[in-house]
Amino acid sequence: LIEGRAALIVIDIQKSTFAPIPDDKRAIAHMPDYAERMARSKIAIDKAREVGIPVVFIQEIHRRDLVDYGRELDGSEGIHCMDGEPGTPVAFEEMGRQPGDYFVPKRRYSCFFGTEMEILLKGLKAETLIMVGGMTDVCVHYSFVDGHQHDYYCRVVADCVGGTSPEAHQASLNAMEYLQEGAVLTAEDIIAAMSAVPMAAE
């Protein structure tokens, strides 16, 4: 399940995830158990740190003058992840950020697009990317596709990602599995795989 060195990519688990915002007031729709899925990601984060797998937090953030949204507001999403808003920071307290963790901000859906992600992963000598976070059908999916096209082994933890709806969530998991057979795993699967990688502890 893990080829070579791994990195755990925590995609867009931000303060708004855990904020008491009514569903009809959110800029982006969430599947019913979205927050619970994001909270469950901490299991994978804690295990990665325990065995020496680097943790990379990704944050979507946009300038207040909207100059970097591009076509992002042409679809179903409203204005979101604005710089300076209380829901925009990464949920570091909830996820338990440690000094050795990495942080990469992004302006678009994919964590590779216009970021330092490729430089960081090359420095970490990562070959397998383990993805948790949101949204399954948007930022996780597009990050997975770019990771795949950069020739990484990509794994997505199905019960630690959440989409805009259960249907969209499952459709994207199916699409990712289509690209890399065996890519879609449970938290239990990935915990066992991380425990079994000798070089993770080096």
Short mmCIF file of C-alpha atoms in Angstrom, two decimals:
data_model
loop_
_atom_site.label_atom_id
_atom_site.label_comp_id
_atom_site.label_asym_id
_atom_site.label_seq_id
_atom_site.Cartn_x
_atom_site.Cartn_y
_atom_site.Cartn_z
CA LEU A 1 0.00 0.00 0.00
CA ILE A 2 2.96 2.33 0.59
CA GLU A 3 5.77 2.48 -1.95
CA GLY A 4 9.04 4.01 -0.79
CA ARG A 5 8.82 7.06 1.45
CA ALA A 6 5.40 8.47 2.22
CA ALA A 7 3.95 11.87 3.09
CA LEU A 8 0.55 12.50 4.66
CA ILE A 9 -1.26 15.36 2.90
CA VAL A 10 -3.94 17.04 5.04
CA ILE A 11 -6.09 18.96 2.57
CA ASP A 12 -8.10 22.01 3.66
CA ILE A 13 -9.13 21.01 7.17
CA GLN A 14 -9.79 24.60 8.20
CA LYS A 15 -11.51 26.32 11.12
CA SER A 16 -14.80 26.63 9.23
CA THR A 17 -15.04 22.83 9.23
CA PHE A 18 -15.83 22.81 12.93
CA ALA A 19 -17.68 26.13 13.15
CA PRO A 20 -21.40 26.11 14.09
CA ILE A 21 -22.55 27.33 10.67
CA PRO A 22 -25.99 26.14 9.41
CA ASP A 23 -25.71 24.09 6.24
CA ASP A 24 -27.81 26.60 4.29
CA LYS A 25 -25.36 29.38 5.24
CA ARG A 26 -22.18 27.61 4.13
CA ALA A 27 -20.51 28.79 0.93
CA ILE A 28 -19.89 25.16 -0.07
CA ALA A 29 -22.25 22.24 0.54
CA HIS A 30 -21.04 19.49 2.90
CA MET A 31 -22.15 15.86 3.17
CA PRO A 32 -23.95 15.21 6.49
CA ASP A 33 -21.04 13.71 8.48
CA TYR A 34 -18.34 15.97 7.00
CA ALA A 35 -17.00 17.37 10.28
CA GLU A 36 -16.82 13.90 11.82
CA ARG A 37 -14.78 12.67 8.86
CA MET A 38 -12.36 15.59 9.19
CA ALA A 39 -11.98 14.94 12.93
CA ARG A 40 -11.26 11.27 12.21
CA SER A 41 -8.27 12.38 10.11
CA LYS A 42 -6.38 13.04 13.33
CA ILE A 43 -6.01 9.28 13.74
CA ALA A 44 -3.94 9.15 10.55
CA ILE A 45 -2.07 12.35 11.46
CA ASP A 46 -1.08 11.01 14.88
CA LYS A 47 0.03 7.69 13.42
CA ALA A 48 2.09 9.36 10.71
CA ARG A 49 3.97 11.37 13.31
CA GLU A 50 4.48 8.29 15.46
CA VAL A 51 6.21 6.40 12.65
CA GLY A 52 8.09 9.35 11.15
CA ILE A 53 5.97 10.07 8.07
CA PRO A 54 5.98 13.82 7.29
CA VAL A 55 2.66 15.65 7.69
CA VAL A 56 1.87 18.44 5.19
CA PHE A 57 -1.06 20.75 5.96
CA ILE A 58 -2.69 22.42 2.96
CA GLN A 59 -4.74 25.61 3.25
CA GLU A 60 -6.97 27.17 0.63
CA ILE A 61 -6.83 30.95 1.06
CA HIS A 62 -7.94 33.82 -1.17
CA ARG A 63 -7.13 37.53 -1.22
CA ARG A 64 -9.89 39.85 -0.06
CA ASP A 65 -10.10 41.68 -3.40
CA LEU A 66 -11.05 38.34 -5.06
CA VAL A 67 -8.24 38.70 -7.61
CA ASP A 68 -7.09 35.07 -7.27
CA TYR A 69 -10.45 33.24 -7.43
CA GLY A 70 -10.31 32.95 -11.21
CA ARG A 71 -13.22 30.82 -12.46
CA GLU A 72 -13.75 29.27 -9.01
CA LEU A 73 -16.98 31.19 -8.38
CA ASP A 74 -18.54 30.29 -11.75
CA GLY A 75 -20.01 27.05 -10.40
CA SER A 76 -21.89 26.16 -7.22
CA GLU A 77 -19.48 27.68 -4.68
CA GLY A 78 -19.88 31.02 -2.98
CA ILE A 79 -17.05 33.19 -1.65
CA HIS A 80 -15.02 31.11 0.79
CA CYS A 81 -11.59 30.82 2.45
CA MET A 82 -11.04 34.59 2.47
CA ASP A 83 -7.85 35.87 4.07
CA GLY A 84 -8.63 37.33 7.48
CA GLU A 85 -11.90 35.47 8.03
CA PRO A 86 -12.15 33.37 11.24
CA GLY A 87 -12.93 30.15 9.37
CA THR A 88 -9.99 30.34 6.97
CA PRO A 89 -6.99 29.32 9.15
CA VAL A 90 -6.02 25.66 9.22
CA ALA A 91 -7.60 23.85 12.20
CA PHE A 92 -4.20 23.36 13.82
CA GLU A 93 -5.56 23.18 17.37
CA GLU A 94 -8.05 20.46 16.41
CA MET A 95 -5.47 18.54 14.39
CA GLY A 96 -2.61 19.07 16.85
CA ARG A 97 0.09 20.73 14.73
CA GLN A 98 3.66 19.83 15.71
CA PRO A 99 6.89 21.80 15.04
CA GLY A 100 8.05 19.33 12.39
CA ASP A 101 4.88 19.57 10.30
CA TYR A 102 4.85 21.36 6.94
CA PHE A 103 2.40 23.96 5.65
CA VAL A 104 1.53 24.85 2.04
CA PRO A 105 -1.07 27.54 1.16
CA LYS A 106 -2.85 27.36 -2.18
CA ARG A 107 -5.07 29.62 -4.28
CA ARG A 108 -6.74 26.95 -6.40
CA TYR A 109 -8.18 23.47 -5.83
CA SER A 110 -5.11 21.33 -6.42
CA CYS A 111 -2.33 21.48 -3.84
CA PHE A 112 0.14 21.28 -6.77
CA PHE A 113 -1.19 24.22 -8.80
CA GLY A 114 0.96 27.31 -8.32
CA THR A 115 2.45 26.12 -5.00
CA GLU A 116 5.78 24.84 -3.68
CA MET A 117 4.33 21.33 -3.28
CA GLU A 118 6.55 19.62 -5.85
CA ILE A 119 9.71 21.19 -4.40
CA LEU A 120 8.72 20.07 -0.89
CA LEU A 121 7.88 16.52 -1.93
CA LYS A 122 11.14 16.17 -3.83
CA GLY A 123 13.02 17.36 -0.75
CA LEU A 124 11.16 14.80 1.37
CA LYS A 125 11.89 12.12 -1.26
CA ALA A 126 8.24 11.12 -1.09
CA GLU A 127 6.89 8.49 -3.45
CA THR A 128 3.51 7.76 -1.86
CA LEU A 129 1.02 10.49 -0.99
CA ILE A 130 -1.62 9.64 1.60
CA MET A 131 -4.52 12.10 1.40
CA VAL A 132 -7.11 13.09 4.00
CA GLY A 133 -9.36 16.14 4.23
CA GLY A 134 -11.80 17.87 1.94
CA MET A 135 -13.54 18.07 -0.34
CA THR A 136 -13.45 14.57 -1.84
CA ASP A 137 -14.96 15.73 -5.13
CA VAL A 138 -13.05 19.00 -5.37
CA CYS A 139 -9.66 19.68 -3.75
CA VAL A 140 -8.89 16.07 -2.80
CA HIS A 141 -9.84 14.78 -6.24
CA TYR A 142 -7.87 17.41 -8.15
CA SER A 143 -4.84 17.05 -5.88
CA PHE A 144 -4.99 13.27 -6.35
CA VAL A 145 -5.13 13.65 -10.14
CA ASP A 146 -2.14 16.00 -10.16
CA GLY A 147 -0.23 13.68 -7.84
CA HIS A 148 -1.02 10.81 -10.19
CA GLN A 149 0.16 12.82 -13.20
CA HIS A 150 3.38 13.66 -11.36
CA ASP A 151 3.92 9.90 -10.98
CA TYR A 152 3.31 9.61 -7.24
CA TYR A 153 1.57 6.63 -5.73
CA CYS A 154 -1.61 8.20 -4.37
CA ARG A 155 -3.77 6.85 -1.56
CA VAL A 156 -6.98 8.43 -0.27
CA VAL A 157 -8.40 7.49 3.13
CA ALA A 158 -12.10 7.09 2.35
CA ASP A 159 -13.43 7.58 5.88
CA CYS A 160 -11.15 10.60 6.48
CA VAL A 161 -12.32 12.60 3.47
CA GLY A 162 -15.70 14.21 2.86
CA GLY A 163 -17.44 15.65 -0.15
CA THR A 164 -20.16 18.09 -1.10
CA SER A 165 -22.66 15.20 -1.04
CA PRO A 166 -22.51 11.44 -0.43
CA GLU A 167 -23.04 10.86 -4.15
CA ALA A 168 -20.27 13.22 -5.24
CA HIS A 169 -17.97 11.79 -2.56
CA GLN A 170 -18.45 8.23 -3.82
CA ALA A 171 -18.19 9.18 -7.48
CA SER A 172 -14.81 10.82 -6.85
CA LEU A 173 -13.55 7.85 -4.85
CA ASN A 174 -14.54 5.66 -7.82
CA ALA A 175 -12.69 7.98 -10.21
CA MET A 176 -9.53 7.93 -8.08
CA GLU A 177 -9.66 4.15 -7.81
CA TYR A 178 -9.95 4.05 -11.60
CA LEU A 179 -6.65 5.95 -11.91
CA GLN A 180 -4.75 3.83 -9.37
CA GLU A 181 -6.10 0.44 -8.38
CA GLY A 182 -5.98 0.05 -4.61
CA ALA A 183 -5.85 3.82 -4.02
CA VAL A 184 -8.99 4.00 -1.87
CA LEU A 185 -8.35 2.75 1.67
CA THR A 186 -9.93 2.91 5.11
CA ALA A 187 -8.28 4.51 8.13
CA GLU A 188 -7.73 1.02 9.49
CA ASP A 189 -5.97 -0.01 6.27
CA ILE A 190 -3.65 2.99 6.22
CA ILE A 191 -2.80 2.78 9.93
CA ALA A 192 -1.72 -0.83 9.39
CA ALA A 193 0.26 0.12 6.28
CA MET A 194 2.03 3.00 8.02
CA SER A 195 2.95 0.73 10.92
CA ALA A 196 4.52 -1.78 8.54
CA VAL A 197 6.89 0.59 6.72
CA PRO A 198 10.39 0.24 8.24
CA MET A 199 11.88 3.36 6.63
CA ALA A 200 9.11 5.52 8.12
CA ALA A 201 10.76 5.19 11.50
CA GLU A 202 14.27 6.04 10.25
#
